[in-house]
Amino acid sequence: MERRVVITGLGAITPIGKNVKESWEAIQKKECGIDEITLFDCSNFKTKLAAEVKEYDPQEYFEKKQAKRLDRCSQFAMISAREALKDSGIQAENTNLDRVGIFVSSGIGGLITIEEQARIHVEKGNKRVSPMFIPTAICNMPAGNIAMELGLKGESICIVTACASSTHAIGEAYKTIKHGYEEAILAGGTEASICELGMAGFENMKALSCSEDKTRASIPFDKERNGFVMGEGAAMLVLEELEHAKKRGAKIYAEIIGFGATTDAYHITSPDPEGNGAAKAMKRAMENAKIRPEEIDYINAHGTSTHLNDVTETMAIKKAFGEVAKQVKVSSTKGNTGHLLGAAGAVEAVFCVKAMEEQLIPPTIHYKVPDEECDLDVVPNELLKTKVETVMSNSLGFGGHNASIIVRKI
């Protein structure tokens, strides 16, 4: 018998807020977390803007020795995990922590640590590379560090599918609970790749916006879009079996009712130009949820502000939704947060839950120039107060990885 899976806890640290409350309030105020890069000297770069976590001091959250042994991506993961677990109310007194999993993803992992230790190796030699280099840098350590701090002993995995990573983590956590393998799972993603090495890689790929105007840098679906803006941060959701949540009197935010995932099998970075893979992921999610396209009130799009993504995602939505495609509301919150790579899907899932809780749709901010190729209702610039009962969140990653989840108000 398949079990129902609900969301009982939320946590986040983003370029627009140190927690869920701050981040969601910033969305409602249409605030933008994009600003001049401060984490490194970008004078030799064309890219001048990023979406950094503002005024961040690790020692507010960690002891000095602990902070030194945690890459920035692990720090963000642990901060958002603490918030989500506290919000859920799960503890040893009401839950068997042996049945609580940790599905926490990162697209790149400890890139700041990799850059730092590579520089030490080149400048000072192999004997000076830290013995903590590998366990600090590898992608699975955010999940491992969370498990050790919070005492969670269920299945612990890190799914790496580039910018679809945390949506895959949520989807796989949903399936794992649905089929009875765990009672609850802390699922989400983290990323901290705003460093010289990360920026050089994406800039030389010509994926980043080189705009110096923060209001015209991350502009999803706008005809003048010219690349994405790198963001950083983390978000976590506590997923839980419905009856388990009811038994312990948990607050239930929403229910996850569908998940779909596919692969383009087309190109290492470019999406399938016809949008077929993304369309199939959305269709699979709706089939899994046993709902029709007209039942979706809102789609939080991947919407990266690159020319190829926004056009192909528009095409994919049209293929998946057919005649109702232009009726469904579609927006991208990456105008607020930039693109958090592997953490993007989890942050956007949190925003979807809050949208249902408050019955409003976040807008695509800084939208000015309509693009005839992106001709869906992208909720330009203004919050929309309306019925929001069922939402879809899309994530599409390099390598052709596509993932869609569907969440319903309960």
mmCIF file of C-alpha atoms in Angstrom:
data_model
loop_
_atom_site.group_PDB
_atom_site.id
_atom_site.type_symbol
_atom_site.label_atom_id
_atom_site.label_comp_id
_atom_site.label_asym_id
_atom_site.label_seq_id
_atom_site.Cartn_x
_atom_site.Cartn_y
_atom_site.Cartn_z
ATOM 1 C CA MET A 1 0.000 0.000 0.000
ATOM 2 C CA GLU A 2 1.354 3.395 -1.015
ATOM 3 C CA ARG A 3 1.565 5.929 1.783
ATOM 4 C CA ARG A 4 0.868 9.666 1.638
ATOM 5 C CA VAL A 5 3.808 12.053 2.074
ATOM 6 C CA VAL A 6 3.495 15.486 3.645
ATOM 7 C CA ILE A 7 5.784 18.415 4.371
ATOM 8 C CA THR A 8 6.119 19.262 8.063
ATOM 9 C CA GLY A 9 9.234 21.435 8.251
ATOM 10 C CA LEU A 10 10.979 24.176 6.253
ATOM 11 C CA GLY A 11 14.425 25.753 6.504
ATOM 12 C CA ALA A 12 16.440 28.118 4.312
ATOM 13 C CA ILE A 13 19.333 30.523 4.075
ATOM 14 C CA THR A 14 19.325 32.481 0.822
ATOM 15 C CA PRO A 15 20.609 35.669 -0.814
ATOM 16 C CA ILE A 16 17.408 37.379 0.360
ATOM 17 C CA GLY A 17 17.113 36.044 3.904
ATOM 18 C CA LYS A 18 18.816 34.178 6.755
ATOM 19 C CA ASN A 19 15.786 31.905 7.233
ATOM 20 C CA VAL A 20 12.443 30.994 5.652
ATOM 21 C CA LYS A 21 10.559 33.929 7.169
ATOM 22 C CA GLU A 22 13.052 36.530 5.944
ATOM 23 C CA SER A 23 13.363 34.932 2.512
ATOM 24 C CA TRP A 24 9.611 34.718 1.963
ATOM 25 C CA GLU A 25 9.034 38.276 3.189
ATOM 26 C CA ALA A 26 11.668 39.423 0.698
ATOM 27 C CA ILE A 27 9.808 37.605 -2.098
ATOM 28 C CA GLN A 28 6.615 39.411 -1.124
ATOM 29 C CA LYS A 29 8.463 42.744 -1.099
ATOM 30 C CA LYS A 30 9.939 41.923 -4.522
ATOM 31 C CA GLU A 31 13.457 42.309 -3.173
ATOM 32 C CA CYS A 32 16.488 41.316 -5.226
ATOM 33 C CA GLY A 33 19.488 39.602 -3.621
ATOM 34 C CA ILE A 34 21.793 40.326 -6.549
ATOM 35 C CA ASP A 35 24.613 42.784 -5.922
ATOM 36 C CA GLU A 36 28.316 43.395 -6.533
ATOM 37 C CA ILE A 37 30.596 40.437 -5.802
ATOM 38 C CA THR A 38 32.361 40.723 -2.444
ATOM 39 C CA LEU A 39 33.613 37.159 -1.891
ATOM 40 C CA PHE A 40 36.623 37.618 -4.202
ATOM 41 C CA ASP A 41 38.307 40.261 -6.314
ATOM 42 C CA CYS A 42 36.415 40.171 -9.621
ATOM 43 C CA SER A 43 38.372 42.965 -11.348
ATOM 44 C CA ASN A 44 39.679 40.502 -13.963
ATOM 45 C CA PHE A 45 36.196 39.110 -14.651
ATOM 46 C CA LYS A 46 33.470 40.305 -16.989
ATOM 47 C CA THR A 47 30.967 39.107 -14.399
ATOM 48 C CA LYS A 48 30.538 41.686 -11.639
ATOM 49 C CA LEU A 49 27.327 40.556 -9.953
ATOM 50 C CA ALA A 50 26.261 37.572 -7.884
ATOM 51 C CA ALA A 51 23.596 36.698 -5.324
ATOM 52 C CA GLU A 52 25.583 36.189 -2.120
ATOM 53 C CA VAL A 53 24.236 35.380 1.334
ATOM 54 C CA LYS A 54 24.525 38.807 2.929
ATOM 55 C CA GLU A 55 26.437 39.686 6.100
ATOM 56 C CA TYR A 56 27.234 36.065 6.797
ATOM 57 C CA ASP A 57 29.501 35.253 9.752
ATOM 58 C CA PRO A 58 30.044 31.511 10.335
ATOM 59 C CA GLN A 59 30.781 32.139 14.003
ATOM 60 C CA GLU A 60 27.157 33.152 14.538
ATOM 61 C CA TYR A 61 26.297 29.506 13.872
ATOM 62 C CA PHE A 62 29.404 27.419 14.595
ATOM 63 C CA GLU A 63 32.318 27.278 16.966
ATOM 64 C CA LYS A 64 35.507 28.562 15.349
ATOM 65 C CA LYS A 65 37.170 25.133 15.049
ATOM 66 C CA GLN A 66 33.998 23.552 13.643
ATOM 67 C CA ALA A 67 33.512 26.337 11.089
ATOM 68 C CA LYS A 68 37.074 25.880 9.850
ATOM 69 C CA ARG A 69 36.365 22.233 9.067
ATOM 70 C CA LEU A 70 33.153 22.925 7.164
ATOM 71 C CA ASP A 71 33.026 24.198 3.611
ATOM 72 C CA ARG A 72 30.621 27.085 3.125
ATOM 73 C CA CYS A 73 28.181 24.732 1.373
ATOM 74 C CA SER A 74 28.111 22.426 4.427
ATOM 75 C CA GLN A 75 27.595 25.403 6.708
ATOM 76 C CA PHE A 76 24.571 26.568 4.732
ATOM 77 C CA ALA A 77 23.172 23.036 4.662
ATOM 78 C CA MET A 78 23.446 22.629 8.420
ATOM 79 C CA ILE A 79 21.898 26.030 9.148
ATOM 80 C CA SER A 80 18.835 25.308 7.007
ATOM 81 C CA ALA A 81 18.601 21.725 8.327
ATOM 82 C CA ARG A 82 18.517 22.954 11.928
ATOM 83 C CA GLU A 83 15.676 25.321 11.068
ATOM 84 C CA ALA A 84 13.687 22.696 9.154
ATOM 85 C CA LEU A 85 13.983 20.008 11.830
ATOM 86 C CA LYS A 86 13.075 22.458 14.599
ATOM 87 C CA ASP A 87 10.109 23.652 12.542
ATOM 88 C CA SER A 88 8.931 20.072 12.073
ATOM 89 C CA GLY A 89 9.059 19.253 15.792
ATOM 90 C CA ILE A 90 10.711 15.889 15.094
ATOM 91 C CA GLN A 91 12.844 14.699 18.004
ATOM 92 C CA ALA A 92 13.854 11.441 19.645
ATOM 93 C CA GLU A 93 10.841 11.596 21.982
ATOM 94 C CA ASN A 94 8.287 11.393 19.158
ATOM 95 C CA THR A 95 10.164 9.773 16.257
ATOM 96 C CA ASN A 96 12.531 6.853 15.792
ATOM 97 C CA LEU A 97 15.555 8.714 14.414
ATOM 98 C CA ASP A 98 16.772 5.448 12.871
ATOM 99 C CA ARG A 99 13.886 5.931 10.399
ATOM 100 C CA VAL A 100 14.700 9.552 9.492
ATOM 101 C CA GLY A 101 16.757 9.926 6.312
ATOM 102 C CA ILE A 102 18.905 12.741 4.938
ATOM 103 C CA PHE A 103 18.649 13.314 1.182
ATOM 104 C CA VAL A 104 20.761 16.446 0.734
ATOM 105 C CA SER A 105 22.218 17.336 -2.642
ATOM 106 C CA SER A 106 24.757 19.748 -4.061
ATOM 107 C CA GLY A 107 25.551 20.316 -7.691
ATOM 108 C CA ILE A 108 29.239 21.018 -7.109
ATOM 109 C CA GLY A 109 30.015 20.538 -3.411
ATOM 110 C CA GLY A 110 32.921 22.235 -1.651
ATOM 111 C CA LEU A 111 34.258 24.260 -4.563
ATOM 112 C CA ILE A 112 35.682 27.003 -2.341
ATOM 113 C CA THR A 113 37.698 24.366 -0.473
ATOM 114 C CA ILE A 114 38.842 22.793 -3.753
ATOM 115 C CA GLU A 115 40.030 26.180 -5.043
ATOM 116 C CA GLU A 116 41.791 27.002 -1.776
ATOM 117 C CA GLN A 117 43.611 23.674 -1.494
ATOM 118 C CA ALA A 118 44.571 23.607 -5.185
ATOM 119 C CA ARG A 119 46.196 27.008 -4.713
ATOM 120 C CA ILE A 120 48.097 25.730 -1.658
ATOM 121 C CA HIS A 121 49.257 22.700 -3.637
ATOM 122 C CA VAL A 122 50.586 24.844 -6.483
ATOM 123 C CA GLU A 123 52.195 27.499 -4.282
ATOM 124 C CA LYS A 124 53.476 25.419 -1.331
ATOM 125 C CA GLY A 125 53.599 21.815 -2.490
ATOM 126 C CA ASN A 126 51.706 18.603 -1.855
ATOM 127 C CA LYS A 127 52.826 18.278 1.783
ATOM 128 C CA ARG A 128 50.869 21.407 2.697
ATOM 129 C CA VAL A 129 47.501 20.215 1.376
ATOM 130 C CA SER A 130 45.136 19.807 4.309
ATOM 131 C CA PRO A 131 44.320 16.258 5.483
ATOM 132 C CA MET A 132 40.765 17.600 5.803
ATOM 133 C CA PHE A 133 40.640 18.560 2.121
ATOM 134 C CA ILE A 134 38.726 15.552 0.823
ATOM 135 C CA PRO A 135 36.162 15.185 3.661
ATOM 136 C CA THR A 136 35.541 18.938 3.536
ATOM 137 C CA ALA A 137 35.092 19.169 -0.225
ATOM 138 C CA ILE A 138 33.153 16.080 -1.312
ATOM 139 C CA CYS A 139 29.482 16.482 -2.257
ATOM 140 C CA ASN A 140 28.038 14.062 0.288
ATOM 141 C CA MET A 141 29.483 15.820 3.333
ATOM 142 C CA PRO A 142 26.593 18.285 3.829
ATOM 143 C CA ALA A 143 24.345 15.244 4.324
ATOM 144 C CA GLY A 144 26.939 13.536 6.507
ATOM 145 C CA ASN A 145 27.502 16.587 8.673
ATOM 146 C CA ILE A 146 23.757 17.100 9.148
ATOM 147 C CA ALA A 147 23.315 13.470 10.172
ATOM 148 C CA MET A 148 26.108 13.664 12.731
ATOM 149 C CA GLU A 149 24.902 16.912 14.287
ATOM 150 C CA LEU A 150 21.199 16.045 14.418
ATOM 151 C CA GLY A 151 21.529 12.327 15.155
ATOM 152 C CA LEU A 152 19.546 11.178 12.116
ATOM 153 C CA LYS A 153 20.394 7.572 11.244
ATOM 154 C CA GLY A 154 18.154 6.630 8.340
ATOM 155 C CA GLU A 155 19.271 6.428 4.710
ATOM 156 C CA SER A 156 21.660 9.248 3.826
ATOM 157 C CA ILE A 157 22.397 10.076 0.179
ATOM 158 C CA CYS A 158 23.529 12.907 -2.071
ATOM 159 C CA ILE A 159 22.019 12.977 -5.549
ATOM 160 C CA VAL A 160 24.093 15.049 -7.975
ATOM 161 C CA THR A 161 22.219 16.096 -11.112
ATOM 162 C CA ALA A 162 23.574 19.623 -11.559
ATOM 163 C CA CYS A 163 20.819 22.218 -11.217
ATOM 164 C CA ALA A 164 18.151 19.533 -10.782
ATOM 165 C CA SER A 165 19.917 18.018 -7.750
ATOM 166 C CA SER A 166 17.700 19.156 -4.887
ATOM 167 C CA THR A 167 14.449 18.583 -6.771
ATOM 168 C CA HIS A 168 15.657 15.039 -7.388
ATOM 169 C CA ALA A 169 16.475 14.770 -3.670
ATOM 170 C CA ILE A 170 12.933 15.812 -2.738
ATOM 171 C CA GLY A 171 11.405 13.513 -5.341
ATOM 172 C CA GLU A 172 13.433 10.498 -4.283
ATOM 173 C CA ALA A 173 12.670 11.215 -0.630
ATOM 174 C CA TYR A 174 8.973 11.291 -1.523
ATOM 175 C CA LYS A 175 9.247 7.876 -3.204
ATOM 176 C CA THR A 176 11.255 6.413 -0.325
ATOM 177 C CA ILE A 177 8.644 7.390 2.269
ATOM 178 C CA LYS A 178 5.739 6.541 -0.020
ATOM 179 C CA HIS A 179 6.929 2.953 -0.331
ATOM 180 C CA GLY A 180 7.611 2.505 3.370
ATOM 181 C CA TYR A 181 11.383 2.656 3.661
ATOM 182 C CA GLU A 182 11.531 5.652 6.019
ATOM 183 C CA GLU A 183 9.105 7.531 8.270
ATOM 184 C CA ALA A 184 10.591 10.953 7.530
ATOM 185 C CA ILE A 185 13.399 12.458 5.442
ATOM 186 C CA LEU A 186 15.179 15.793 5.581
ATOM 187 C CA ALA A 187 15.491 16.660 1.887
ATOM 188 C CA GLY A 188 16.982 19.586 0.041
ATOM 189 C CA GLY A 189 20.136 21.085 -1.351
ATOM 190 C CA THR A 190 23.018 23.451 -0.752
ATOM 191 C CA GLU A 191 25.494 25.368 -2.880
ATOM 192 C CA ALA A 192 28.372 27.806 -2.366
ATOM 193 C CA SER A 193 30.289 28.211 -5.597
ATOM 194 C CA ILE A 194 30.803 31.963 -5.783
ATOM 195 C CA CYS A 195 34.575 31.870 -6.097
ATOM 196 C CA GLU A 196 37.126 32.587 -8.804
ATOM 197 C CA LEU A 197 37.215 29.018 -10.081
ATOM 198 C CA GLY A 198 33.442 28.607 -10.258
ATOM 199 C CA MET A 199 32.892 32.002 -11.813
ATOM 200 C CA ALA A 200 35.637 31.458 -14.404
ATOM 201 C CA GLY A 201 34.158 28.124 -15.465
ATOM 202 C CA PHE A 202 30.654 29.453 -15.967
ATOM 203 C CA GLU A 203 31.827 32.761 -17.457
ATOM 204 C CA ASN A 204 34.048 31.067 -20.037
ATOM 205 C CA MET A 205 31.096 28.853 -20.932
ATOM 206 C CA LYS A 206 29.237 32.111 -21.630
ATOM 207 C CA ALA A 207 26.442 31.050 -19.277
ATOM 208 C CA LEU A 208 26.577 34.062 -16.945
ATOM 209 C CA SER A 209 25.033 37.499 -17.308
ATOM 210 C CA CYS A 210 27.661 40.218 -17.636
ATOM 211 C CA SER A 211 25.175 42.987 -16.892
ATOM 212 C CA GLU A 212 26.298 45.470 -14.250
ATOM 213 C CA ASP A 213 22.700 46.568 -13.605
ATOM 214 C CA LYS A 214 21.331 44.350 -10.823
ATOM 215 C CA THR A 215 17.781 44.920 -12.086
ATOM 216 C CA ARG A 216 18.650 43.671 -15.577
ATOM 217 C CA ALA A 217 20.948 40.759 -14.784
ATOM 218 C CA SER A 218 18.633 37.888 -13.797
ATOM 219 C CA ILE A 219 15.546 38.560 -15.909
ATOM 220 C CA PRO A 220 13.810 35.250 -16.701
ATOM 221 C CA PHE A 221 11.634 35.159 -19.829
ATOM 222 C CA ASP A 222 12.560 38.769 -20.719
ATOM 223 C CA LYS A 223 13.699 39.186 -24.321
ATOM 224 C CA GLU A 224 16.851 41.017 -23.142
ATOM 225 C CA ARG A 225 18.025 38.175 -20.882
ATOM 226 C CA ASN A 226 21.685 37.355 -21.375
ATOM 227 C CA GLY A 227 22.634 34.675 -18.856
ATOM 228 C CA PHE A 228 22.096 33.583 -15.278
ATOM 229 C CA VAL A 229 23.419 35.103 -12.056
ATOM 230 C CA MET A 230 25.253 32.815 -9.638
ATOM 231 C CA GLY A 231 23.580 32.457 -6.261
ATOM 232 C CA GLU A 232 24.391 30.597 -3.044
ATOM 233 C CA GLY A 233 22.562 29.217 -0.027
ATOM 234 C CA ALA A 234 20.524 26.204 0.997
ATOM 235 C CA ALA A 235 16.999 25.003 1.714
ATOM 236 C CA MET A 236 15.594 21.922 3.410
ATOM 237 C CA LEU A 237 12.147 20.371 3.710
ATOM 238 C CA VAL A 238 11.092 17.716 6.198
ATOM 239 C CA LEU A 239 9.019 15.103 4.387
ATOM 240 C CA GLU A 240 6.995 12.730 6.529
ATOM 241 C CA GLU A 241 4.491 9.919 6.238
ATOM 242 C CA LEU A 242 1.033 11.402 6.826
ATOM 243 C CA GLU A 243 -0.146 9.137 9.649
ATOM 244 C CA HIS A 244 3.174 9.495 11.452
ATOM 245 C CA ALA A 245 2.852 13.273 11.259
ATOM 246 C CA LYS A 246 -0.746 13.169 12.512
ATOM 247 C CA LYS A 247 0.133 10.850 15.380
ATOM 248 C CA ARG A 248 2.663 13.288 16.790
ATOM 249 C CA GLY A 249 0.451 16.327 16.171
ATOM 250 C CA ALA A 250 2.700 17.948 13.585
ATOM 251 C CA LYS A 251 1.842 21.049 11.617
ATOM 252 C CA ILE A 252 1.309 19.933 8.018
ATOM 253 C CA TYR A 253 2.161 22.493 5.330
ATOM 254 C CA ALA A 254 1.251 20.514 2.224
ATOM 255 C CA GLU A 255 1.319 17.114 0.567
ATOM 256 C CA ILE A 256 3.684 15.977 -2.167
ATOM 257 C CA ILE A 257 1.526 14.163 -4.688
ATOM 258 C CA GLY A 258 3.715 13.711 -7.755
ATOM 259 C CA PHE A 259 7.260 13.419 -9.056
ATOM 260 C CA GLY A 260 8.585 12.977 -12.554
ATOM 261 C CA ALA A 261 12.126 12.773 -13.893
ATOM 262 C CA THR A 262 13.676 12.217 -17.320
ATOM 263 C CA THR A 263 16.903 12.727 -19.255
ATOM 264 C CA ASP A 264 17.282 14.620 -22.537
ATOM 265 C CA ALA A 265 20.179 12.445 -23.786
ATOM 266 C CA TYR A 266 21.057 15.386 -26.006
ATOM 267 C CA HIS A 267 24.018 17.558 -24.888
ATOM 268 C CA ILE A 268 26.316 18.166 -21.893
ATOM 269 C CA THR A 269 24.998 21.697 -21.255
ATOM 270 C CA SER A 270 22.270 22.621 -23.759
ATOM 271 C CA PRO A 271 18.707 21.414 -23.213
ATOM 272 C CA ASP A 272 16.850 19.456 -25.867
ATOM 273 C CA PRO A 273 15.850 22.315 -28.208
ATOM 274 C CA GLU A 274 12.358 20.863 -28.573
ATOM 275 C CA GLY A 275 11.854 20.652 -24.796
ATOM 276 C CA ASN A 276 10.817 17.008 -25.030
ATOM 277 C CA GLY A 277 12.651 15.759 -21.938
ATOM 278 C CA ALA A 278 11.353 18.509 -19.686
ATOM 279 C CA ALA A 279 7.827 18.047 -21.054
ATOM 280 C CA LYS A 280 7.953 14.326 -20.297
ATOM 281 C CA ALA A 281 9.131 14.992 -16.724
ATOM 282 C CA MET A 282 6.127 17.275 -16.163
ATOM 283 C CA LYS A 283 3.783 14.726 -17.726
ATOM 284 C CA ARG A 284 5.212 11.962 -15.561
ATOM 285 C CA ALA A 285 4.727 14.085 -12.452
ATOM 286 C CA MET A 286 1.073 14.704 -13.356
ATOM 287 C CA GLU A 287 0.528 11.027 -14.146
ATOM 288 C CA ASN A 288 2.123 10.078 -10.840
ATOM 289 C CA ALA A 289 -0.134 12.574 -9.056
ATOM 290 C CA LYS A 290 -3.181 11.349 -11.016
ATOM 291 C CA ILE A 291 -4.193 14.881 -11.954
ATOM 292 C CA ARG A 292 -4.951 16.763 -15.167
ATOM 293 C CA PRO A 293 -2.989 19.814 -16.401
ATOM 294 C CA GLU A 294 -5.905 22.147 -15.610
ATOM 295 C CA GLU A 295 -5.594 21.240 -11.931
ATOM 296 C CA ILE A 296 -2.182 22.937 -11.653
ATOM 297 C CA ASP A 297 -2.613 26.518 -10.419
ATOM 298 C CA TYR A 298 1.013 27.604 -10.561
ATOM 299 C CA ILE A 299 4.361 26.487 -11.975
ATOM 300 C CA ASN A 300 7.564 27.712 -10.366
ATOM 301 C CA ALA A 301 9.709 27.483 -13.480
ATOM 302 C CA HIS A 302 13.398 26.674 -13.637
ATOM 303 C CA GLY A 303 13.552 30.019 -15.470
ATOM 304 C CA THR A 304 17.289 30.681 -15.353
ATOM 305 C CA SER A 305 17.376 33.798 -17.566
ATOM 306 C CA THR A 306 19.476 32.097 -20.228
ATOM 307 C CA HIS A 307 18.171 32.268 -23.767
ATOM 308 C CA LEU A 308 18.078 28.509 -24.292
ATOM 309 C CA ASN A 309 16.520 27.515 -20.952
ATOM 310 C CA ASP A 310 13.626 29.944 -20.989
ATOM 311 C CA VAL A 311 12.653 29.220 -24.590
ATOM 312 C CA THR A 312 12.850 25.439 -24.244
ATOM 313 C CA GLU A 313 11.075 25.416 -20.883
ATOM 314 C CA THR A 314 8.266 27.480 -22.402
ATOM 315 C CA MET A 315 8.063 24.969 -25.246
ATOM 316 C CA ALA A 316 8.073 22.089 -22.752
ATOM 317 C CA ILE A 317 5.232 23.569 -20.705
ATOM 318 C CA LYS A 318 3.177 23.964 -23.874
ATOM 319 C CA LYS A 319 3.779 20.323 -24.795
ATOM 320 C CA ALA A 320 2.975 19.058 -21.288
ATOM 321 C CA PHE A 321 -0.059 21.269 -20.660
ATOM 322 C CA GLY A 322 -1.529 21.501 -24.137
ATOM 323 C CA GLU A 323 -4.478 23.860 -24.484
ATOM 324 C CA VAL A 324 -4.295 25.050 -20.861
ATOM 325 C CA ALA A 325 -0.618 26.112 -21.049
ATOM 326 C CA LYS A 326 -1.425 29.804 -21.438
ATOM 327 C CA GLN A 327 -3.908 29.724 -18.568
ATOM 328 C CA VAL A 328 -1.545 28.397 -15.900
ATOM 329 C CA LYS A 329 0.495 30.973 -13.987
ATOM 330 C CA VAL A 330 4.256 30.539 -14.481
ATOM 331 C CA SER A 331 6.944 32.550 -12.705
ATOM 332 C CA SER A 332 10.625 32.348 -11.848
ATOM 333 C CA THR A 333 11.950 33.521 -8.486
ATOM 334 C CA LYS A 334 15.521 33.558 -9.795
ATOM 335 C CA GLY A 335 15.097 37.282 -10.383
ATOM 336 C CA ASN A 336 15.131 37.520 -6.574
ATOM 337 C CA THR A 337 17.695 34.888 -5.623
ATOM 338 C CA GLY A 338 19.858 34.343 -8.668
ATOM 339 C CA HIS A 339 20.500 30.724 -9.579
ATOM 340 C CA LEU A 340 21.498 28.557 -6.614
ATOM 341 C CA LEU A 341 22.523 25.687 -8.911
ATOM 342 C CA GLY A 342 22.000 22.413 -7.022
ATOM 343 C CA ALA A 343 20.120 24.191 -4.214
ATOM 344 C CA ALA A 344 17.730 26.043 -6.521
ATOM 345 C CA GLY A 345 14.979 23.418 -6.579
ATOM 346 C CA ALA A 346 14.792 23.158 -2.790
ATOM 347 C CA VAL A 347 14.627 26.939 -2.320
ATOM 348 C CA GLU A 348 11.902 27.134 -4.944
ATOM 349 C CA ALA A 349 9.995 24.241 -3.343
ATOM 350 C CA VAL A 350 9.957 26.214 -0.083
ATOM 351 C CA PHE A 351 8.569 29.217 -1.978
ATOM 352 C CA CYS A 352 5.891 26.992 -3.528
ATOM 353 C CA VAL A 353 4.793 25.794 -0.089
ATOM 354 C CA LYS A 354 4.630 29.378 1.191
ATOM 355 C CA ALA A 355 2.685 30.415 -1.927
ATOM 356 C CA MET A 356 0.015 27.833 -1.087
ATOM 357 C CA GLU A 357 0.030 28.770 2.586
ATOM 358 C CA GLU A 358 -0.654 32.437 1.809
ATOM 359 C CA GLN A 359 -2.594 31.982 -1.444
ATOM 360 C CA LEU A 360 -0.414 34.199 -3.589
ATOM 361 C CA ILE A 361 1.902 33.730 -6.538
ATOM 362 C CA PRO A 362 5.366 35.319 -6.512
ATOM 363 C CA PRO A 363 6.083 37.420 -9.592
ATOM 364 C CA THR A 364 8.853 37.309 -12.154
ATOM 365 C CA ILE A 365 10.508 40.571 -11.104
ATOM 366 C CA HIS A 366 12.347 43.089 -13.322
ATOM 367 C CA TYR A 367 10.401 41.889 -16.356
ATOM 368 C CA LYS A 368 10.266 44.596 -19.044
ATOM 369 C CA VAL A 369 10.560 43.309 -22.601
ATOM 370 C CA PRO A 370 8.170 40.499 -23.598
ATOM 371 C CA ASP A 371 9.603 37.715 -25.725
ATOM 372 C CA GLU A 372 7.277 36.231 -28.327
ATOM 373 C CA GLU A 373 9.041 32.882 -27.806
ATOM 374 C CA CYS A 374 8.247 32.942 -24.061
ATOM 375 C CA ASP A 375 4.567 33.773 -24.362
ATOM 376 C CA LEU A 376 3.155 32.195 -21.191
ATOM 377 C CA ASP A 377 1.621 34.116 -18.280
ATOM 378 C CA VAL A 378 4.858 34.812 -16.384
ATOM 379 C CA VAL A 379 3.164 36.890 -13.633
ATOM 380 C CA PRO A 380 5.261 39.978 -14.417
ATOM 381 C CA ASN A 381 6.452 42.223 -11.577
ATOM 382 C CA GLU A 382 3.460 42.096 -9.209
ATOM 383 C CA LEU A 383 2.316 39.549 -6.626
ATOM 384 C CA LEU A 384 -0.890 37.821 -7.599
ATOM 385 C CA LYS A 385 -3.444 37.056 -4.889
ATOM 386 C CA THR A 386 -5.370 34.047 -6.164
ATOM 387 C CA LYS A 387 -6.296 30.449 -5.447
ATOM 388 C CA VAL A 388 -3.151 28.341 -5.123
ATOM 389 C CA GLU A 389 -4.057 24.753 -4.264
ATOM 390 C CA THR A 390 -1.741 22.691 -6.478
ATOM 391 C CA VAL A 391 1.712 23.729 -7.694
ATOM 392 C CA MET A 392 4.491 22.304 -9.824
ATOM 393 C CA SER A 393 8.185 23.102 -9.445
ATOM 394 C CA ASN A 394 10.608 22.405 -12.309
ATOM 395 C CA SER A 395 14.383 21.953 -12.287
ATOM 396 C CA LEU A 396 16.528 21.269 -15.351
ATOM 397 C CA GLY A 397 20.245 20.476 -15.079
ATOM 398 C CA PHE A 398 23.353 20.274 -17.217
ATOM 399 C CA GLY A 399 23.658 16.797 -18.666
ATOM 400 C CA GLY A 400 19.973 16.836 -19.579
ATOM 401 C CA HIS A 401 18.563 16.035 -16.113
ATOM 402 C CA ASN A 402 14.903 17.059 -15.708
ATOM 403 C CA ALA A 403 12.844 16.866 -12.522
ATOM 404 C CA SER A 404 9.361 18.067 -11.588
ATOM 405 C CA ILE A 405 7.496 17.799 -8.301
ATOM 406 C CA ILE A 406 3.851 18.541 -7.573
ATOM 407 C CA VAL A 407 2.685 19.746 -4.177
ATOM 408 C CA ARG A 408 -0.913 20.191 -3.004
ATOM 409 C CA LYS A 409 -2.394 22.207 -0.159
ATOM 410 C CA ILE A 410 -3.803 19.947 2.528
#
